[in-house]
Amino acid sequence: MPGFSTRAIRAASRAPAVSQAPVNVPIYQTSTFEVGSAQELAELLEFTRPGHSYSRYSNPTHQALEDALAELEGAEAGHITASGMAAVHAVVLSTLRSGEELIVPQAVYGGMVGLANAVLERSGITTRAVDTTRTELVAEAIGDRTRLIWLETISNPTTAMADIAAIVEIAHRHDVVVAVDNTFASPYLCNPLALGADLVVHSTTKYIGGHSDITGGAVLGSAARVGAARKIVINVGGNAAPLEAFLALRGLKTLALRMERHSSNALAVARALQDAPGVDRVRYPSLPSHPQHALAQGTLRGGMAGGMLAVELSGGRQAGERFLDRLQVAVHATSLGSAETLCSHPASSSHRQLSTEELAQAGLTPGMVRVSIGLEDPDDLVADLVAAASPIGS
Ligand SMILES: Cc1ncc(COP(=O)(O)O)c(C=O)c1O
């Protein structure tokens, strides 16, 4: 008779056989999987045999999310990661080598600027910032060393949009890969692969998770490109976690409903704020005043633009800080895409890596606040945000 610990460990490791499929994907909270032979393990580690060996390589809960996201983005394959930045890093490093160049939008998420400065530069990869809202400037910027053009469906935080299909056409003529960060739109509002893009990236931390309770990322595209990105993720350890994958799967089930409510709430707030005292300008793609309004109408499902607004306050940095202090319903916090309305000040948070000149180049003003409109009642949001924007003494 084996000792107690031996029996306890064996007894507690027996996974039940279940003949009825669970309605939800189980959380496979295990780092490793028992194999039948050394040959089997070798084949699993090389992905030449279906199955799982070690959760840094793959895991059934991860696979369920990868398959679901691939289906919703119209991709052949997907790979999920520990964060959106791990997915961005994997795409960039699997596409570019030392000596090659990456084109990014001038108005790009600050994390990309951080990646370029802290990591890519050390790897000998150069980054060129271009106003990607002007397709002709992207065409001019493509050189012999350009391998990848990075776009965001809707830019963080300015909400600028590039003509993905037109840029893809030019890029492919030069054998340049196009990757699109689709975090702000989510797969419900836009499928960049259908516009010709080669790869799509998500921070699942945002709309896909939807509740500010996970961090995660995803890469979607052809099996070959996703396989190359997966190789980077496995080797640097940027892998996802089963609980986070489970929560992202749960989020996907209500993504469409949430995106519709985010979009209608955001439009109500944008309309109210554009006429409110203390506000210079509201940038939201569904407003006719947005520079890419027509493009948004043609690119995003039903002309809906999600929950992200950029609000330029008249009083500069001070007004931006006061806005955040006055909030009663919305929460002053970084991140976006959740049930709660979240407000932040990009100049001091997501874009803090940028110098004053880089901020201006990215279309940011010191008084700009970024608002991630949540799922609350629209009247409460309008009242809260209009009051927070009002000039001192009013
Ligand atoms: C557009 C966009 N892409 C990528 C990221 C990075 O995602 P994560 O924070 O999950 O690494 C963010 C985060 O704010 C983002 O807004």
mmCIF file of C-alpha atoms and ligand atoms in Angstrom:
data_model
loop_
_atom_site.group_PDB
_atom_site.id
_atom_site.type_symbol
_atom_site.label_atom_id
_atom_site.label_comp_id
_atom_site.label_asym_id
_atom_site.label_seq_id
_atom_site.Cartn_x
_atom_site.Cartn_y
_atom_site.Cartn_z
ATOM 1 C CA MET A 1 0.000 0.000 0.000
ATOM 2 C CA PRO A 2 1.646 3.341 -1.044
ATOM 3 C CA GLY A 3 1.942 6.051 1.615
ATOM 4 C CA PHE A 4 -0.649 8.748 2.208
ATOM 5 C CA SER A 5 1.092 11.470 0.198
ATOM 6 C CA THR A 6 1.600 9.193 -2.800
ATOM 7 C CA ARG A 7 -2.064 8.183 -2.735
ATOM 8 C CA ALA A 8 -3.233 11.781 -2.188
ATOM 9 C CA ILE A 9 -1.203 13.078 -5.136
ATOM 10 C CA ARG A 10 -2.426 10.333 -7.484
ATOM 11 C CA ALA A 11 -6.030 10.616 -6.250
ATOM 12 C CA ALA A 12 -6.096 14.398 -6.612
ATOM 13 C CA SER A 13 -4.685 14.268 -10.167
ATOM 14 C CA ARG A 14 -7.427 12.131 -11.718
ATOM 15 C CA ALA A 15 -9.424 14.317 -14.106
ATOM 16 C CA PRO A 16 -13.003 12.992 -14.393
ATOM 17 C CA ALA A 17 -14.133 11.658 -17.760
ATOM 18 C CA VAL A 18 -17.217 13.702 -18.730
ATOM 19 C CA SER A 19 -19.505 12.415 -21.451
ATOM 20 C CA GLN A 20 -21.772 15.501 -21.484
ATOM 21 C CA ALA A 21 -20.080 18.554 -22.982
ATOM 22 C CA PRO A 22 -19.995 21.390 -20.431
ATOM 23 C CA VAL A 23 -21.808 24.520 -21.596
ATOM 24 C CA ASN A 24 -18.716 26.571 -20.744
ATOM 25 C CA VAL A 25 -15.094 25.773 -21.555
ATOM 26 C CA PRO A 26 -13.369 24.357 -18.431
ATOM 27 C CA ILE A 27 -10.358 26.159 -16.994
ATOM 28 C CA TYR A 28 -7.468 23.746 -17.569
ATOM 29 C CA GLN A 29 -5.459 25.036 -14.620
ATOM 30 C CA THR A 30 -2.442 22.857 -15.253
ATOM 31 C CA SER A 31 1.064 23.720 -16.380
ATOM 32 C CA THR A 32 1.828 20.261 -17.771
ATOM 33 C CA PHE A 33 0.160 17.224 -19.407
ATOM 34 C CA GLU A 34 1.020 13.527 -19.009
ATOM 35 C CA VAL A 35 2.372 11.915 -22.177
ATOM 36 C CA GLY A 36 2.704 8.276 -23.257
ATOM 37 C CA SER A 37 6.223 8.352 -24.671
ATOM 38 C CA ALA A 38 9.274 10.523 -25.331
ATOM 39 C CA GLN A 39 8.349 10.520 -29.023
ATOM 40 C CA GLU A 40 4.857 11.840 -28.241
ATOM 41 C CA LEU A 41 6.292 14.662 -26.109
ATOM 42 C CA ALA A 42 8.796 15.594 -28.809
ATOM 43 C CA GLU A 43 6.025 15.762 -31.418
ATOM 44 C CA LEU A 44 3.765 17.814 -29.138
ATOM 45 C CA LEU A 45 6.559 20.304 -28.473
ATOM 46 C CA GLU A 46 7.076 20.653 -32.224
ATOM 47 C CA PHE A 47 3.309 20.987 -32.868
ATOM 48 C CA THR A 48 3.476 18.070 -35.318
ATOM 49 C CA ARG A 49 0.907 16.122 -33.257
ATOM 50 C CA PRO A 50 -2.397 17.564 -31.983
ATOM 51 C CA GLY A 51 -2.593 17.905 -28.193
ATOM 52 C CA HIS A 52 -0.849 19.658 -25.353
ATOM 53 C CA SER A 53 2.430 19.217 -23.493
ATOM 54 C CA TYR A 54 3.191 22.318 -21.435
ATOM 55 C CA SER A 55 1.055 25.427 -20.959
ATOM 56 C CA ARG A 56 3.756 27.837 -22.147
ATOM 57 C CA TYR A 57 3.288 26.085 -25.510
ATOM 58 C CA SER A 58 -0.459 25.441 -25.506
ATOM 59 C CA ASN A 59 -3.408 24.667 -23.239
ATOM 60 C CA PRO A 60 -6.972 23.545 -24.079
ATOM 61 C CA THR A 61 -8.579 26.682 -22.571
ATOM 62 C CA HIS A 62 -6.175 28.869 -24.556
ATOM 63 C CA GLN A 63 -6.973 26.889 -27.680
ATOM 64 C CA ALA A 64 -10.709 27.411 -27.203
ATOM 65 C CA LEU A 65 -10.179 31.189 -27.106
ATOM 66 C CA GLU A 66 -7.762 31.088 -30.044
ATOM 67 C CA ASP A 67 -10.283 29.173 -32.145
ATOM 68 C CA ALA A 68 -13.145 31.482 -31.145
ATOM 69 C CA LEU A 69 -11.185 34.661 -31.922
ATOM 70 C CA ALA A 70 -9.938 33.224 -35.221
ATOM 71 C CA GLU A 71 -13.530 32.478 -36.227
ATOM 72 C CA LEU A 72 -14.764 35.956 -35.273
ATOM 73 C CA GLU A 73 -11.863 37.721 -37.040
ATOM 74 C CA GLY A 74 -12.056 35.459 -40.107
ATOM 75 C CA ALA A 75 -8.513 34.184 -39.487
ATOM 76 C CA GLU A 76 -6.940 30.829 -40.264
ATOM 77 C CA ALA A 77 -5.205 30.707 -36.865
ATOM 78 C CA GLY A 78 -4.797 32.523 -33.572
ATOM 79 C CA HIS A 79 -2.465 32.597 -30.616
ATOM 80 C CA ILE A 80 -3.199 34.230 -27.270
ATOM 81 C CA THR A 81 -0.676 35.923 -25.013
ATOM 82 C CA ALA A 82 -0.163 37.307 -21.510
ATOM 83 C CA SER A 83 -1.062 40.848 -22.571
ATOM 84 C CA GLY A 84 -1.744 42.966 -25.613
ATOM 85 C CA MET A 85 1.875 44.122 -25.570
ATOM 86 C CA ALA A 86 3.116 40.514 -25.666
ATOM 87 C CA ALA A 87 1.027 40.080 -28.830
ATOM 88 C CA VAL A 88 2.358 43.328 -30.353
ATOM 89 C CA HIS A 89 5.928 42.290 -29.517
ATOM 90 C CA ALA A 90 5.438 38.835 -31.054
ATOM 91 C CA VAL A 91 4.116 40.268 -34.320
ATOM 92 C CA VAL A 92 6.902 42.824 -34.603
ATOM 93 C CA LEU A 93 9.739 40.446 -33.688
ATOM 94 C CA SER A 94 8.439 37.656 -35.941
ATOM 95 C CA THR A 95 8.220 40.021 -38.926
ATOM 96 C CA LEU A 96 11.332 42.194 -38.582
ATOM 97 C CA ARG A 97 15.035 41.485 -38.197
ATOM 98 C CA SER A 98 17.903 43.729 -37.200
ATOM 99 C CA GLY A 99 18.490 46.382 -39.902
ATOM 100 C CA GLU A 100 14.833 46.488 -40.988
ATOM 101 C CA GLU A 101 12.243 49.199 -40.437
ATOM 102 C CA LEU A 102 8.748 49.426 -38.984
ATOM 103 C CA ILE A 103 6.280 52.173 -39.926
ATOM 104 C CA VAL A 104 3.884 53.213 -37.150
ATOM 105 C CA PRO A 105 1.162 55.883 -37.030
ATOM 106 C CA GLN A 106 2.158 59.208 -35.496
ATOM 107 C CA ALA A 107 -0.945 58.840 -33.340
ATOM 108 C CA VAL A 108 -0.133 55.384 -31.998
ATOM 109 C CA TYR A 109 -0.743 53.782 -28.583
ATOM 110 C CA GLY A 110 2.084 54.877 -26.256
ATOM 111 C CA GLY A 111 2.986 51.255 -25.509
ATOM 112 C CA MET A 112 4.191 50.902 -29.107
ATOM 113 C CA VAL A 113 6.446 53.916 -28.658
ATOM 114 C CA GLY A 114 7.729 52.323 -25.443
ATOM 115 C CA LEU A 115 8.402 49.037 -27.282
ATOM 116 C CA ALA A 116 10.249 50.864 -30.060
ATOM 117 C CA ASN A 117 12.433 52.817 -27.636
ATOM 118 C CA ALA A 118 13.047 50.165 -24.973
ATOM 119 C CA VAL A 119 13.277 46.989 -27.065
ATOM 120 C CA LEU A 120 13.323 47.407 -30.852
ATOM 121 C CA GLU A 121 16.094 49.972 -30.890
ATOM 122 C CA ARG A 122 18.343 47.560 -28.940
ATOM 123 C CA SER A 123 17.535 44.867 -31.522
ATOM 124 C CA GLY A 124 18.616 47.092 -34.420
ATOM 125 C CA ILE A 125 15.044 47.591 -35.680
ATOM 126 C CA THR A 126 14.232 51.192 -36.551
ATOM 127 C CA THR A 127 10.791 52.774 -36.283
ATOM 128 C CA ARG A 128 9.427 55.556 -38.484
ATOM 129 C CA ALA A 129 6.334 57.494 -37.369
ATOM 130 C CA VAL A 130 4.070 58.599 -40.226
ATOM 131 C CA ASP A 131 0.698 60.344 -40.387
ATOM 132 C CA THR A 132 -1.140 57.189 -41.505
ATOM 133 C CA THR A 133 -4.403 59.098 -41.970
ATOM 134 C CA ARG A 134 -2.738 60.290 -45.215
ATOM 135 C CA THR A 135 -2.207 57.228 -47.400
ATOM 136 C CA GLU A 136 0.151 59.101 -49.748
ATOM 137 C CA LEU A 137 2.551 59.789 -46.846
ATOM 138 C CA VAL A 138 2.629 56.063 -46.007
ATOM 139 C CA ALA A 139 3.444 55.279 -49.660
ATOM 140 C CA GLU A 140 6.291 57.835 -49.598
ATOM 141 C CA ALA A 141 7.695 56.445 -46.336
ATOM 142 C CA ILE A 142 8.079 52.857 -47.628
ATOM 143 C CA GLY A 143 11.767 52.197 -48.269
ATOM 144 C CA ASP A 144 14.086 49.258 -48.990
ATOM 145 C CA ARG A 145 14.267 48.344 -45.304
ATOM 146 C CA THR A 146 10.523 48.598 -44.570
ATOM 147 C CA ARG A 147 9.059 45.206 -43.636
ATOM 148 C CA LEU A 148 5.996 46.049 -41.553
ATOM 149 C CA ILE A 149 3.339 48.764 -41.421
ATOM 150 C CA TRP A 150 1.496 49.006 -38.111
ATOM 151 C CA LEU A 151 -2.007 50.477 -37.991
ATOM 152 C CA GLU A 152 -4.721 50.870 -35.380
ATOM 153 C CA THR A 153 -8.336 50.541 -36.581
ATOM 154 C CA ILE A 154 -9.171 53.490 -34.293
ATOM 155 C CA SER A 155 -6.102 55.144 -32.774
ATOM 156 C CA ASN A 156 -5.438 55.362 -29.058
ATOM 157 C CA PRO A 157 -6.188 58.037 -27.890
ATOM 158 C CA THR A 158 -6.971 60.442 -30.757
ATOM 159 C CA THR A 159 -9.509 58.142 -32.521
ATOM 160 C CA ALA A 160 -7.762 58.877 -35.860
ATOM 161 C CA MET A 161 -8.402 56.255 -38.549
ATOM 162 C CA ALA A 162 -6.296 55.114 -41.505
ATOM 163 C CA ASP A 163 -7.623 53.690 -44.781
ATOM 164 C CA ILE A 164 -6.562 50.085 -44.108
ATOM 165 C CA ALA A 165 -7.582 48.677 -47.515
ATOM 166 C CA ALA A 166 -5.753 51.418 -49.468
ATOM 167 C CA ILE A 167 -2.587 51.082 -47.363
ATOM 168 C CA VAL A 168 -2.631 47.274 -47.697
ATOM 169 C CA GLU A 169 -2.771 47.580 -51.474
ATOM 170 C CA ILE A 170 0.313 49.809 -51.550
ATOM 171 C CA ALA A 171 2.176 47.760 -48.914
ATOM 172 C CA HIS A 172 1.646 44.464 -50.728
ATOM 173 C CA ARG A 173 3.027 45.946 -53.948
ATOM 174 C CA HIS A 174 6.280 46.436 -51.989
ATOM 175 C CA ASP A 175 6.119 43.062 -50.190
ATOM 176 C CA VAL A 176 5.489 44.834 -46.904
ATOM 177 C CA VAL A 177 3.356 43.182 -44.198
ATOM 178 C CA VAL A 178 0.427 45.082 -42.630
ATOM 179 C CA ALA A 179 -0.636 44.409 -39.033
ATOM 180 C CA VAL A 180 -3.645 46.104 -37.448
ATOM 181 C CA ASP A 181 -4.286 46.616 -33.750
ATOM 182 C CA ASN A 182 -8.058 46.105 -33.641
ATOM 183 C CA THR A 183 -8.400 46.631 -29.869
ATOM 184 C CA PHE A 184 -10.591 49.778 -30.025
ATOM 185 C CA ALA A 185 -13.033 48.363 -32.605
ATOM 186 C CA SER A 186 -13.134 44.709 -31.436
ATOM 187 C CA PRO A 187 -13.991 41.948 -33.928
ATOM 188 C CA TYR A 188 -17.641 43.014 -33.724
ATOM 189 C CA LEU A 189 -17.122 46.422 -35.339
ATOM 190 C CA CYS A 190 -14.314 45.611 -37.776
ATOM 191 C CA ASN A 191 -12.408 42.662 -39.291
ATOM 192 C CA PRO A 192 -9.147 44.091 -40.684
ATOM 193 C CA LEU A 193 -8.187 40.756 -42.311
ATOM 194 C CA ALA A 194 -11.225 41.166 -44.572
ATOM 195 C CA LEU A 195 -9.744 44.535 -45.628
ATOM 196 C CA GLY A 196 -6.566 42.717 -46.691
ATOM 197 C CA ALA A 197 -4.413 43.081 -43.546
ATOM 198 C CA ASP A 198 -1.975 40.216 -42.869
ATOM 199 C CA LEU A 199 -2.229 40.159 -39.089
ATOM 200 C CA VAL A 200 -4.559 41.427 -36.397
ATOM 201 C CA VAL A 201 -3.653 42.072 -32.774
ATOM 202 C CA HIS A 202 -5.928 42.550 -29.764
ATOM 203 C CA SER A 203 -5.447 43.548 -26.195
ATOM 204 C CA THR A 204 -8.139 41.207 -24.816
ATOM 205 C CA THR A 205 -7.712 43.185 -21.584
ATOM 206 C CA LYS A 206 -10.119 45.707 -23.140
ATOM 207 C CA TYR A 207 -13.441 45.085 -24.938
ATOM 208 C CA ILE A 208 -13.071 41.318 -25.332
ATOM 209 C CA GLY A 209 -12.663 40.764 -21.579
ATOM 210 C CA GLY A 210 -14.911 43.761 -21.026
ATOM 211 C CA HIS A 211 -14.843 43.959 -17.227
ATOM 212 C CA SER A 212 -11.392 45.308 -16.239
ATOM 213 C CA ASP A 213 -10.494 42.009 -14.611
ATOM 214 C CA ILE A 214 -7.993 40.331 -16.953
ATOM 215 C CA THR A 215 -4.886 41.089 -18.973
ATOM 216 C CA GLY A 216 -4.406 39.273 -22.246
ATOM 217 C CA GLY A 217 -3.612 39.600 -25.915
ATOM 218 C CA ALA A 218 -4.123 37.788 -29.200
ATOM 219 C CA VAL A 219 -2.516 37.482 -32.635
ATOM 220 C CA LEU A 220 -4.730 36.421 -35.577
ATOM 221 C CA GLY A 221 -3.828 35.696 -39.184
ATOM 222 C CA SER A 222 -2.554 32.949 -41.467
ATOM 223 C CA ALA A 223 -1.246 29.746 -39.858
ATOM 224 C CA ALA A 224 2.282 30.583 -41.032
ATOM 225 C CA ARG A 225 2.344 34.133 -39.638
ATOM 226 C CA VAL A 226 0.652 33.157 -36.370
ATOM 227 C CA GLY A 227 3.032 30.181 -36.051
ATOM 228 C CA ALA A 228 6.007 32.555 -36.374
ATOM 229 C CA ALA A 229 4.549 34.874 -33.717
ATOM 230 C CA ARG A 230 3.829 31.888 -31.443
ATOM 231 C CA LYS A 231 7.491 30.894 -31.654
ATOM 232 C CA ILE A 232 8.472 34.293 -30.244
ATOM 233 C CA VAL A 233 5.842 34.084 -27.479
ATOM 234 C CA ILE A 234 6.934 30.582 -26.437
ATOM 235 C CA ASN A 235 10.597 31.495 -26.373
ATOM 236 C CA VAL A 236 10.207 34.727 -24.403
ATOM 237 C CA GLY A 237 7.498 33.315 -22.101
ATOM 238 C CA GLY A 238 4.736 35.728 -23.058
ATOM 239 C CA ASN A 239 2.098 32.991 -22.757
ATOM 240 C CA ALA A 240 -1.507 33.463 -21.652
ATOM 241 C CA ALA A 241 -3.056 31.983 -18.490
ATOM 242 C CA PRO A 242 -6.043 29.574 -18.412
ATOM 243 C CA LEU A 243 -8.213 31.651 -16.045
ATOM 244 C CA GLU A 244 -7.696 34.777 -18.171
ATOM 245 C CA ALA A 245 -8.595 32.790 -21.305
ATOM 246 C CA PHE A 246 -11.775 31.531 -19.621
ATOM 247 C CA LEU A 247 -12.798 35.078 -18.680
ATOM 248 C CA ALA A 248 -12.083 36.336 -22.208
ATOM 249 C CA LEU A 249 -14.286 33.527 -23.590
ATOM 250 C CA ARG A 250 -17.058 34.614 -21.226
ATOM 251 C CA GLY A 251 -16.602 38.200 -22.422
ATOM 252 C CA LEU A 252 -16.911 37.181 -26.076
ATOM 253 C CA LYS A 253 -20.447 35.897 -25.497
ATOM 254 C CA THR A 254 -21.722 39.426 -24.769
ATOM 255 C CA LEU A 255 -19.293 41.391 -26.967
ATOM 256 C CA ALA A 256 -21.894 42.404 -29.572
ATOM 257 C CA LEU A 257 -24.397 43.610 -26.966
ATOM 258 C CA ARG A 258 -21.741 45.545 -25.123
ATOM 259 C CA MET A 259 -20.266 47.168 -28.241
ATOM 260 C CA GLU A 260 -23.727 48.372 -29.281
ATOM 261 C CA ARG A 261 -24.323 49.913 -25.849
ATOM 262 C CA HIS A 262 -20.782 51.373 -25.679
ATOM 263 C CA SER A 263 -21.389 52.930 -29.115
ATOM 264 C CA SER A 264 -24.821 54.409 -28.376
ATOM 265 C CA ASN A 265 -23.701 55.726 -24.971
ATOM 266 C CA ALA A 266 -20.554 57.248 -26.493
ATOM 267 C CA LEU A 267 -22.508 58.956 -29.267
ATOM 268 C CA ALA A 268 -24.895 60.507 -26.714
ATOM 269 C CA VAL A 269 -21.969 61.789 -24.628
ATOM 270 C CA ALA A 270 -20.021 63.005 -27.684
ATOM 271 C CA ARG A 271 -23.000 65.021 -28.927
ATOM 272 C CA ALA A 272 -23.553 66.584 -25.508
ATOM 273 C CA LEU A 273 -19.876 67.375 -24.906
ATOM 274 C CA GLN A 274 -19.241 68.957 -28.305
ATOM 275 C CA ASP A 275 -21.618 71.793 -27.382
ATOM 276 C CA ALA A 276 -20.707 71.952 -23.691
ATOM 277 C CA PRO A 277 -18.913 74.927 -22.074
ATOM 278 C CA GLY A 278 -15.229 74.241 -21.417
ATOM 279 C CA VAL A 279 -14.850 71.856 -24.373
ATOM 280 C CA ASP A 280 -12.831 72.840 -27.459
ATOM 281 C CA ARG A 281 -13.344 69.706 -29.470
ATOM 282 C CA VAL A 282 -14.610 66.134 -29.233
ATOM 283 C CA ARG A 283 -13.056 63.505 -31.444
ATOM 284 C CA TYR A 284 -15.358 60.537 -32.023
ATOM 285 C CA PRO A 285 -15.614 58.784 -35.417
ATOM 286 C CA SER A 286 -19.455 58.768 -35.434
ATOM 287 C CA LEU A 287 -19.580 62.579 -35.224
ATOM 288 C CA PRO A 288 -19.785 64.258 -38.666
ATOM 289 C CA SER A 289 -17.013 66.647 -37.455
ATOM 290 C CA HIS A 290 -14.500 63.752 -37.176
ATOM 291 C CA PRO A 291 -11.834 64.017 -39.931
ATOM 292 C CA GLN A 292 -12.359 60.363 -40.952
ATOM 293 C CA HIS A 293 -16.132 60.259 -40.419
ATOM 294 C CA ALA A 294 -16.863 58.949 -43.932
ATOM 295 C CA LEU A 295 -14.178 56.258 -43.622
ATOM 296 C CA ALA A 296 -15.619 55.220 -40.244
ATOM 297 C CA GLN A 297 -19.103 54.932 -41.732
ATOM 298 C CA GLY A 298 -17.765 52.622 -44.432
ATOM 299 C CA THR A 299 -15.392 50.568 -42.264
ATOM 300 C CA LEU A 300 -17.147 50.040 -38.928
ATOM 301 C CA ARG A 301 -20.283 47.902 -38.543
ATOM 302 C CA GLY A 302 -23.385 50.077 -38.855
ATOM 303 C CA GLY A 303 -21.218 53.199 -38.446
ATOM 304 C CA MET A 304 -20.898 52.376 -34.726
ATOM 305 C CA ALA A 305 -17.553 53.502 -33.310
ATOM 306 C CA GLY A 306 -17.293 51.876 -29.872
ATOM 307 C CA GLY A 307 -16.771 53.677 -26.608
ATOM 308 C CA MET A 308 -13.590 55.723 -26.998
ATOM 309 C CA LEU A 309 -13.683 59.533 -27.082
ATOM 310 C CA ALA A 310 -10.879 62.091 -27.055
ATOM 311 C CA VAL A 311 -12.065 65.315 -25.411
ATOM 312 C CA GLU A 312 -9.989 68.483 -25.717
ATOM 313 C CA LEU A 313 -10.707 70.845 -22.847
ATOM 314 C CA SER A 314 -10.291 74.613 -23.265
ATOM 315 C CA GLY A 315 -8.163 75.121 -20.152
ATOM 316 C CA GLY A 316 -5.154 72.946 -21.043
ATOM 317 C CA ARG A 317 -3.423 70.562 -18.611
ATOM 318 C CA GLN A 318 -5.054 72.176 -15.534
ATOM 319 C CA ALA A 319 -8.533 71.677 -16.985
ATOM 320 C CA GLY A 320 -7.630 68.063 -17.798
ATOM 321 C CA GLU A 321 -6.603 67.399 -14.214
ATOM 322 C CA ARG A 322 -9.660 69.223 -12.812
ATOM 323 C CA PHE A 323 -11.961 67.177 -15.065
ATOM 324 C CA LEU A 324 -10.626 63.982 -13.501
ATOM 325 C CA ASP A 325 -10.981 65.331 -9.938
ATOM 326 C CA ARG A 326 -14.627 66.269 -10.530
ATOM 327 C CA LEU A 327 -15.884 62.904 -11.769
ATOM 328 C CA GLN A 328 -18.725 61.339 -9.758
ATOM 329 C CA VAL A 329 -19.959 58.496 -11.996
ATOM 330 C CA ALA A 330 -16.935 57.853 -14.217
ATOM 331 C CA VAL A 331 -13.741 56.484 -12.681
ATOM 332 C CA HIS A 332 -10.297 58.083 -12.997
ATOM 333 C CA ALA A 333 -8.264 55.068 -14.092
ATOM 334 C CA THR A 334 -6.149 53.997 -17.012
ATOM 335 C CA SER A 335 -7.269 51.194 -19.400
ATOM 336 C CA LEU A 336 -10.503 51.024 -21.387
ATOM 337 C CA GLY A 337 -13.232 48.852 -22.804
ATOM 338 C CA SER A 338 -15.011 47.931 -19.590
ATOM 339 C CA ALA A 339 -18.484 48.178 -18.049
ATOM 340 C CA GLU A 340 -17.326 51.203 -16.031
ATOM 341 C CA THR A 341 -16.637 54.532 -17.730
ATOM 342 C CA LEU A 342 -12.892 55.147 -17.306
ATOM 343 C CA CYS A 343 -11.181 58.506 -17.845
ATOM 344 C CA SER A 344 -7.488 59.221 -18.108
ATOM 345 C CA HIS A 345 -5.073 61.946 -19.088
ATOM 346 C CA PRO A 346 -2.837 60.513 -21.843
ATOM 347 C CA ALA A 347 -0.126 63.170 -21.462
ATOM 348 C CA SER A 348 0.597 61.888 -17.958
ATOM 349 C CA SER A 349 -0.350 58.188 -18.340
ATOM 350 C CA SER A 350 -0.524 56.067 -21.537
ATOM 351 C CA HIS A 351 1.658 58.519 -23.498
ATOM 352 C CA ARG A 352 3.985 59.579 -20.693
ATOM 353 C CA GLN A 353 6.932 58.149 -22.701
ATOM 354 C CA LEU A 354 6.427 60.868 -25.329
ATOM 355 C CA SER A 355 8.318 64.163 -25.265
ATOM 356 C CA THR A 356 6.328 67.401 -25.709
ATOM 357 C CA GLU A 357 7.214 67.447 -29.410
ATOM 358 C CA GLU A 358 6.225 63.784 -29.853
ATOM 359 C CA LEU A 359 2.924 64.502 -28.066
ATOM 360 C CA ALA A 360 2.140 67.304 -30.526
ATOM 361 C CA GLN A 361 3.185 65.111 -33.457
ATOM 362 C CA ALA A 362 0.815 62.394 -32.219
ATOM 363 C CA GLY A 363 -2.011 64.943 -32.277
ATOM 364 C CA LEU A 364 -2.234 65.164 -28.489
ATOM 365 C CA THR A 365 -2.821 68.327 -26.541
ATOM 366 C CA PRO A 366 -1.987 68.745 -22.828
ATOM 367 C CA GLY A 367 -5.697 69.282 -22.059
ATOM 368 C CA MET A 368 -6.916 66.164 -23.841
ATOM 369 C CA VAL A 369 -8.693 63.567 -21.728
ATOM 370 C CA ARG A 370 -9.414 60.076 -22.966
ATOM 371 C CA VAL A 371 -12.826 58.744 -22.060
ATOM 372 C CA SER A 372 -13.726 55.059 -22.317
ATOM 373 C CA ILE A 373 -17.502 55.161 -22.210
ATOM 374 C CA GLY A 374 -18.968 52.243 -20.254
ATOM 375 C CA LEU A 375 -22.351 50.605 -20.010
ATOM 376 C CA GLU A 376 -23.979 52.899 -17.439
ATOM 377 C CA ASP A 377 -27.215 54.810 -18.122
ATOM 378 C CA PRO A 378 -26.496 57.451 -20.780
ATOM 379 C CA ASP A 379 -28.196 60.352 -18.932
ATOM 380 C CA ASP A 380 -25.996 59.789 -15.883
ATOM 381 C CA LEU A 381 -22.862 59.809 -18.034
ATOM 382 C CA VAL A 382 -23.865 62.951 -19.924
ATOM 383 C CA ALA A 383 -24.591 64.832 -16.671
ATOM 384 C CA ASP A 384 -21.327 63.680 -15.043
ATOM 385 C CA LEU A 385 -19.014 64.435 -17.962
ATOM 386 C CA VAL A 386 -20.611 67.767 -18.946
ATOM 387 C CA ALA A 387 -20.297 68.930 -15.308
ATOM 388 C CA ALA A 388 -16.670 67.763 -15.131
ATOM 389 C CA ALA A 389 -15.796 69.702 -18.294
ATOM 390 C CA SER A 390 -17.408 72.985 -17.258
ATOM 391 C CA PRO A 391 -14.973 75.915 -16.770
ATOM 392 C CA ILE A 392 -14.058 77.059 -13.242
ATOM 393 C CA GLY A 393 -16.723 79.260 -11.657
ATOM 394 C CA SER A 394 -19.535 77.884 -13.820
HETATM 395 C C1 LIG B 1 -4.742 49.996 -28.640
HETATM 396 C C2 LIG B 1 -3.976 49.215 -27.621
HETATM 397 N N1 LIG B 1 -3.156 48.229 -28.025
HETATM 398 C C3 LIG B 1 -2.442 47.489 -27.156
HETATM 399 C C4 LIG B 1 -2.504 47.747 -25.797
HETATM 400 C C5 LIG B 1 -1.666 46.936 -24.848
HETATM 401 O O1 LIG B 1 -2.478 46.026 -24.173
HETATM 402 P P1 LIG B 1 -2.103 45.390 -22.747
HETATM 403 O O2 LIG B 1 -2.175 46.501 -21.729
HETATM 404 O O3 LIG B 1 -3.089 44.295 -22.578
HETATM 405 O O4 LIG B 1 -0.694 44.896 -22.857
HETATM 406 C C6 LIG B 1 -3.350 48.760 -25.321
HETATM 407 C C7 LIG B 1 -3.426 49.054 -23.890
HETATM 408 O O5 LIG B 1 -3.949 50.054 -23.469
HETATM 409 C C8 LIG B 1 -4.105 49.514 -26.255
HETATM 410 O O6 LIG B 1 -4.910 50.507 -25.876
#
